[in-house]
């Protein structure tokens, strides 16, 4: 799958390599270095306390080294006043399927069946140097290639079941957030805070499942109910 430039994605251009961790990390940081103003992550038209939507996500409830690493970074960044992502809320979003009130149970059953037929292999992600986007502090992750292959399989399952993905694989930018920005502020303040943490060692997290979840917002955090856990081969 060839990734494409998309002004709505961050970074807008894909990295030169989807396997080399140092290239991915440098590309992410260069993109953030060009950001002048942080934005309020929660300023999202269409999302209310009543909104429920289905998503494919990677979650990390058993990845103790990653959870500990994220907690250490959050502690060092607490003076920024961002909204930390709880240990049980760490996730990598793969894609939105649709609103709960738009999809019936039969469609969901077909989606799960199609996804199970296409399940790719397990893999390990590495959370490489900390970086940020316009609305969040996050890890760069590497390699991207197995995430792209997983997204492609899920997109094919969605198309076959009548639930095509809202965004194509070509605009995927895998990342793992640890804190959401909750106001407008100069980005250089965030860069100055994040820069020293980029020297921390990277941490690995095994990926053995992808989860189909019903997502909601609870105040200034995301919560979800797992609808189906798809085992990777």
mmCIF file of C-alpha atoms in Angstrom:
data_model
loop_
_atom_site.group_PDB
_atom_site.id
_atom_site.type_symbol
_atom_site.label_atom_id
_atom_site.label_comp_id
_atom_site.label_asym_id
_atom_site.label_seq_id
_atom_site.Cartn_x
_atom_site.Cartn_y
_atom_site.Cartn_z
ATOM 1 C CA UNK A 1 0.000 0.000 0.000
ATOM 2 C CA UNK A 2 1.389 3.363 -1.063
ATOM 3 C CA UNK A 3 0.770 6.102 1.487
ATOM 4 C CA UNK A 4 -0.383 9.434 0.094
ATOM 5 C CA UNK A 5 0.027 13.070 1.015
ATOM 6 C CA UNK A 6 -3.049 14.388 2.828
ATOM 7 C CA UNK A 7 -3.288 17.922 4.279
ATOM 8 C CA UNK A 8 -5.813 16.626 6.826
ATOM 9 C CA UNK A 9 -3.390 14.040 8.221
ATOM 10 C CA UNK A 10 -0.470 14.629 10.569
ATOM 11 C CA UNK A 11 2.160 14.614 9.328
ATOM 12 C CA UNK A 12 0.611 15.609 5.981
ATOM 13 C CA UNK A 13 3.289 13.685 4.070
ATOM 14 C CA UNK A 14 4.260 10.085 4.874
ATOM 15 C CA UNK A 15 7.814 9.326 6.004
ATOM 16 C CA UNK A 16 10.416 8.174 3.475
ATOM 17 C CA UNK A 17 10.470 4.767 5.199
ATOM 18 C CA UNK A 18 7.701 2.844 6.989
ATOM 19 C CA UNK A 19 10.175 0.450 8.623
ATOM 20 C CA UNK A 20 13.131 2.534 9.833
ATOM 21 C CA UNK A 21 12.374 3.819 13.341
ATOM 22 C CA UNK A 22 14.895 6.659 13.181
ATOM 23 C CA UNK A 23 13.473 7.914 9.880
ATOM 24 C CA UNK A 24 9.896 7.778 11.180
ATOM 25 C CA UNK A 25 10.838 9.581 14.396
ATOM 26 C CA UNK A 26 12.758 12.314 12.591
ATOM 27 C CA UNK A 27 9.905 12.838 10.149
ATOM 28 C CA UNK A 28 7.330 13.141 12.939
ATOM 29 C CA UNK A 29 9.475 15.611 14.877
ATOM 30 C CA UNK A 30 10.128 17.737 11.789
ATOM 31 C CA UNK A 31 6.375 17.961 11.219
ATOM 32 C CA UNK A 32 5.779 19.041 14.808
ATOM 33 C CA UNK A 33 8.658 21.512 14.596
ATOM 34 C CA UNK A 34 6.650 23.334 11.922
ATOM 35 C CA UNK A 35 3.575 23.692 14.189
ATOM 36 C CA UNK A 36 3.199 27.179 15.674
ATOM 37 C CA UNK A 37 -0.018 26.836 17.678
ATOM 38 C CA UNK A 38 -1.456 23.931 19.637
ATOM 39 C CA UNK A 39 -5.197 23.291 19.257
ATOM 40 C CA UNK A 40 -7.865 22.036 21.646
ATOM 41 C CA UNK A 41 -8.217 18.327 20.874
ATOM 42 C CA UNK A 42 -11.755 18.287 22.262
ATOM 43 C CA UNK A 43 -13.062 20.964 19.909
ATOM 44 C CA UNK A 44 -14.630 18.421 17.578
ATOM 45 C CA UNK A 45 -17.985 19.218 15.963
ATOM 46 C CA UNK A 46 -20.334 16.245 15.992
ATOM 47 C CA UNK A 47 -18.987 14.644 19.167
ATOM 48 C CA UNK A 48 -21.236 14.941 22.216
ATOM 49 C CA UNK A 49 -21.609 12.994 25.444
ATOM 50 C CA UNK A 50 -24.286 10.940 23.684
ATOM 51 C CA UNK A 51 -22.198 10.009 20.631
ATOM 52 C CA UNK A 52 -21.361 6.328 20.243
ATOM 53 C CA UNK A 53 -19.310 5.009 17.339
ATOM 54 C CA UNK A 54 -17.613 1.773 16.310
ATOM 55 C CA UNK A 55 -13.844 1.801 15.801
ATOM 56 C CA UNK A 56 -11.030 -0.630 15.160
ATOM 57 C CA UNK A 57 -8.277 -0.031 17.723
ATOM 58 C CA UNK A 58 -5.108 -1.477 19.130
ATOM 59 C CA UNK A 59 -5.145 -1.337 22.920
ATOM 60 C CA UNK A 60 -2.373 -2.159 25.394
ATOM 61 C CA UNK A 61 -3.867 -3.316 28.714
ATOM 62 C CA UNK A 62 -1.059 -5.813 29.396
ATOM 63 C CA UNK A 63 1.917 -3.852 28.055
ATOM 64 C CA UNK A 64 3.429 -2.966 31.449
ATOM 65 C CA UNK A 65 6.702 -1.493 30.086
ATOM 66 C CA UNK A 66 4.760 0.824 27.758
ATOM 67 C CA UNK A 67 2.326 1.828 30.504
ATOM 68 C CA UNK A 68 5.179 2.600 32.899
ATOM 69 C CA UNK A 69 7.073 4.558 30.228
ATOM 70 C CA UNK A 70 4.001 6.628 29.362
ATOM 71 C CA UNK A 71 3.346 7.315 33.028
ATOM 72 C CA UNK A 72 6.910 8.555 33.485
ATOM 73 C CA UNK A 73 6.529 10.926 30.529
ATOM 74 C CA UNK A 74 3.154 12.173 31.740
ATOM 75 C CA UNK A 75 4.629 12.984 35.145
ATOM 76 C CA UNK A 76 7.399 15.024 33.553
ATOM 77 C CA UNK A 77 4.885 16.912 31.392
ATOM 78 C CA UNK A 78 2.202 17.545 34.009
ATOM 79 C CA UNK A 79 3.070 21.235 34.256
ATOM 80 C CA UNK A 80 1.609 21.723 30.775
ATOM 81 C CA UNK A 81 -1.884 21.032 32.130
ATOM 82 C CA UNK A 82 -2.831 18.589 29.375
ATOM 83 C CA UNK A 83 -5.374 15.788 29.785
ATOM 84 C CA UNK A 84 -3.384 12.614 30.432
ATOM 85 C CA UNK A 85 -4.558 9.376 28.850
ATOM 86 C CA UNK A 86 -5.086 6.806 31.607
ATOM 87 C CA UNK A 87 -3.047 3.605 31.688
ATOM 88 C CA UNK A 88 -6.084 1.595 30.564
ATOM 89 C CA UNK A 89 -6.843 4.114 27.827
ATOM 90 C CA UNK A 90 -3.659 3.889 25.758
ATOM 91 C CA UNK A 91 -4.640 3.069 22.192
ATOM 92 C CA UNK A 92 -3.737 3.298 18.549
ATOM 93 C CA UNK A 93 -6.755 4.180 16.422
ATOM 94 C CA UNK A 94 -6.979 2.202 13.196
ATOM 95 C CA UNK A 95 -10.210 3.616 11.879
ATOM 96 C CA UNK A 96 -13.796 4.618 12.418
ATOM 97 C CA UNK A 97 -16.468 2.245 11.137
ATOM 98 C CA UNK A 98 -19.548 4.364 11.819
ATOM 99 C CA UNK A 99 -22.029 5.562 14.395
ATOM 100 C CA UNK A 100 -23.760 2.893 16.442
ATOM 101 C CA UNK A 101 -27.196 4.135 15.373
ATOM 102 C CA UNK A 102 -26.243 3.739 11.703
ATOM 103 C CA UNK A 103 -25.173 0.082 11.823
ATOM 104 C CA UNK A 104 -27.212 -3.019 12.657
ATOM 105 C CA UNK A 105 -26.041 -6.216 14.345
ATOM 106 C CA UNK A 106 -26.123 -8.197 11.107
ATOM 107 C CA UNK A 107 -23.660 -5.818 9.483
ATOM 108 C CA UNK A 108 -21.366 -6.069 12.479
ATOM 109 C CA UNK A 109 -21.483 -9.872 12.388
ATOM 110 C CA UNK A 110 -20.523 -9.833 8.703
ATOM 111 C CA UNK A 111 -17.695 -7.378 9.392
ATOM 112 C CA UNK A 112 -16.252 -9.596 12.123
ATOM 113 C CA UNK A 113 -16.512 -12.701 9.927
ATOM 114 C CA UNK A 114 -14.775 -10.973 7.021
ATOM 115 C CA UNK A 115 -12.048 -9.618 9.314
ATOM 116 C CA UNK A 116 -11.388 -13.052 10.813
ATOM 117 C CA UNK A 117 -10.815 -14.464 7.332
ATOM 118 C CA UNK A 118 -8.171 -11.802 6.655
ATOM 119 C CA UNK A 119 -6.398 -11.732 10.033
ATOM 120 C CA UNK A 120 -2.694 -10.894 9.484
ATOM 121 C CA UNK A 121 0.233 -11.974 11.648
ATOM 122 C CA UNK A 122 1.108 -10.780 15.152
ATOM 123 C CA UNK A 123 3.805 -8.162 15.428
ATOM 124 C CA UNK A 124 5.649 -5.933 17.883
ATOM 125 C CA UNK A 125 5.523 -2.153 17.913
ATOM 126 C CA UNK A 126 8.236 0.060 19.318
ATOM 127 C CA UNK A 127 7.286 3.377 20.903
ATOM 128 C CA UNK A 128 10.184 5.516 19.738
ATOM 129 C CA UNK A 129 10.969 9.105 20.747
ATOM 130 C CA UNK A 130 8.171 11.212 22.135
ATOM 131 C CA UNK A 131 6.751 13.848 19.804
ATOM 132 C CA UNK A 132 3.490 15.759 19.364
ATOM 133 C CA UNK A 133 0.877 16.840 16.868
ATOM 134 C CA UNK A 134 -1.325 19.936 16.775
ATOM 135 C CA UNK A 135 -3.589 18.504 19.490
ATOM 136 C CA UNK A 136 -1.718 15.862 21.464
ATOM 137 C CA UNK A 137 1.567 14.611 22.855
ATOM 138 C CA UNK A 138 2.289 11.194 21.448
ATOM 139 C CA UNK A 139 4.849 8.581 20.620
ATOM 140 C CA UNK A 140 6.133 7.971 17.170
ATOM 141 C CA UNK A 141 5.795 4.237 16.608
ATOM 142 C CA UNK A 142 7.701 1.847 14.379
ATOM 143 C CA UNK A 143 7.518 -0.040 12.201
ATOM 144 C CA UNK A 144 4.481 1.244 10.333
ATOM 145 C CA UNK A 145 4.438 -1.608 7.823
ATOM 146 C CA UNK A 146 2.518 -4.224 9.889
ATOM 147 C CA UNK A 147 0.022 -1.560 10.997
ATOM 148 C CA UNK A 148 -0.548 -0.610 7.366
ATOM 149 C CA UNK A 149 -1.022 -4.282 6.452
ATOM 150 C CA UNK A 150 -3.507 -4.706 9.314
ATOM 151 C CA UNK A 151 -5.419 -1.591 8.293
ATOM 152 C CA UNK A 152 -5.534 -2.839 4.692
ATOM 153 C CA UNK A 153 -7.006 -6.163 5.834
ATOM 154 C CA UNK A 154 -9.630 -4.423 7.974
ATOM 155 C CA UNK A 155 -10.494 -2.062 5.130
ATOM 156 C CA UNK A 156 -10.986 -5.023 2.792
ATOM 157 C CA UNK A 157 -13.197 -6.686 5.408
ATOM 158 C CA UNK A 158 -15.212 -3.475 5.716
ATOM 159 C CA UNK A 159 -15.695 -3.178 1.978
ATOM 160 C CA UNK A 160 -16.772 -6.829 1.705
ATOM 161 C CA UNK A 161 -19.325 -6.417 4.509
ATOM 162 C CA UNK A 162 -20.798 -3.142 3.266
ATOM 163 C CA UNK A 163 -19.000 -1.055 5.889
ATOM 164 C CA UNK A 164 -16.152 0.621 4.003
ATOM 165 C CA UNK A 165 -13.672 2.552 6.159
ATOM 166 C CA UNK A 166 -14.252 6.266 6.628
ATOM 167 C CA UNK A 167 -10.610 6.932 5.697
ATOM 168 C CA UNK A 168 -8.457 4.889 3.305
ATOM 169 C CA UNK A 169 -5.254 3.165 4.316
ATOM 170 C CA UNK A 170 -3.304 5.599 2.140
ATOM 171 C CA UNK A 171 -3.778 8.414 4.692
ATOM 172 C CA UNK A 172 -2.991 6.330 7.785
ATOM 173 C CA UNK A 173 -0.435 7.873 10.167
ATOM 174 C CA UNK A 174 0.072 5.409 13.051
ATOM 175 C CA UNK A 175 0.801 7.010 16.437
ATOM 176 C CA UNK A 176 0.170 6.462 20.137
ATOM 177 C CA UNK A 177 -1.031 9.386 22.238
ATOM 178 C CA UNK A 178 -0.317 9.962 25.935
ATOM 179 C CA UNK A 179 -1.927 13.394 26.572
ATOM 180 C CA UNK A 180 -4.450 15.649 24.831
ATOM 181 C CA UNK A 181 -4.087 19.393 24.480
ATOM 182 C CA UNK A 182 -7.136 21.159 25.942
ATOM 183 C CA UNK A 183 -6.611 24.753 24.787
ATOM 184 C CA UNK A 184 -4.801 26.933 22.277
ATOM 185 C CA UNK A 185 -1.199 27.631 23.231
ATOM 186 C CA UNK A 186 2.185 28.214 21.586
ATOM 187 C CA UNK A 187 3.679 24.961 20.322
ATOM 188 C CA UNK A 188 7.214 25.937 21.293
ATOM 189 C CA UNK A 189 6.283 25.555 24.973
ATOM 190 C CA UNK A 190 5.376 21.931 24.260
ATOM 191 C CA UNK A 191 8.501 21.340 22.183
ATOM 192 C CA UNK A 192 10.700 22.612 24.998
ATOM 193 C CA UNK A 193 8.974 20.244 27.457
ATOM 194 C CA UNK A 194 9.039 17.194 25.181
ATOM 195 C CA UNK A 195 12.585 17.557 23.836
ATOM 196 C CA UNK A 196 14.432 16.133 26.892
ATOM 197 C CA UNK A 197 12.125 13.078 26.966
ATOM 198 C CA UNK A 198 13.164 12.157 23.447
ATOM 199 C CA UNK A 199 16.390 10.818 24.971
ATOM 200 C CA UNK A 200 14.555 8.073 26.881
ATOM 201 C CA UNK A 201 14.979 4.505 25.684
ATOM 202 C CA UNK A 202 12.344 3.157 23.321
ATOM 203 C CA UNK A 203 9.907 0.550 24.624
ATOM 204 C CA UNK A 204 8.311 -2.423 22.857
ATOM 205 C CA UNK A 205 4.678 -3.512 22.951
ATOM 206 C CA UNK A 206 3.479 -6.816 21.443
ATOM 207 C CA UNK A 207 0.366 -6.676 19.266
ATOM 208 C CA UNK A 208 -1.580 -9.930 19.347
ATOM 209 C CA UNK A 209 -5.137 -8.652 18.959
ATOM 210 C CA UNK A 210 -7.087 -5.898 17.274
ATOM 211 C CA UNK A 211 -10.255 -4.818 19.003
ATOM 212 C CA UNK A 212 -13.583 -3.701 17.616
ATOM 213 C CA UNK A 213 -14.931 -1.232 20.173
ATOM 214 C CA UNK A 214 -17.894 1.006 20.853
ATOM 215 C CA UNK A 215 -16.260 4.333 21.645
ATOM 216 C CA UNK A 216 -17.641 7.233 23.665
ATOM 217 C CA UNK A 217 -16.356 10.418 25.233
ATOM 218 C CA UNK A 218 -16.468 10.711 29.009
ATOM 219 C CA UNK A 219 -15.585 14.269 29.932
ATOM 220 C CA UNK A 220 -12.095 14.864 28.579
ATOM 221 C CA UNK A 221 -11.222 11.240 27.946
ATOM 222 C CA UNK A 222 -12.221 8.372 25.688
ATOM 223 C CA UNK A 223 -13.805 5.181 27.002
ATOM 224 C CA UNK A 224 -14.876 2.091 25.144
ATOM 225 C CA UNK A 225 -16.624 -1.237 25.346
ATOM 226 C CA UNK A 226 -14.957 -4.090 23.491
ATOM 227 C CA UNK A 227 -17.391 -5.639 21.016
ATOM 228 C CA UNK A 228 -14.988 -8.184 19.555
ATOM 229 C CA UNK A 229 -11.316 -9.094 19.990
ATOM 230 C CA UNK A 230 -9.779 -10.362 16.759
ATOM 231 C CA UNK A 231 -6.800 -12.640 17.339
ATOM 232 C CA UNK A 232 -3.935 -12.114 14.963
ATOM 233 C CA UNK A 233 -2.262 -15.213 13.565
#
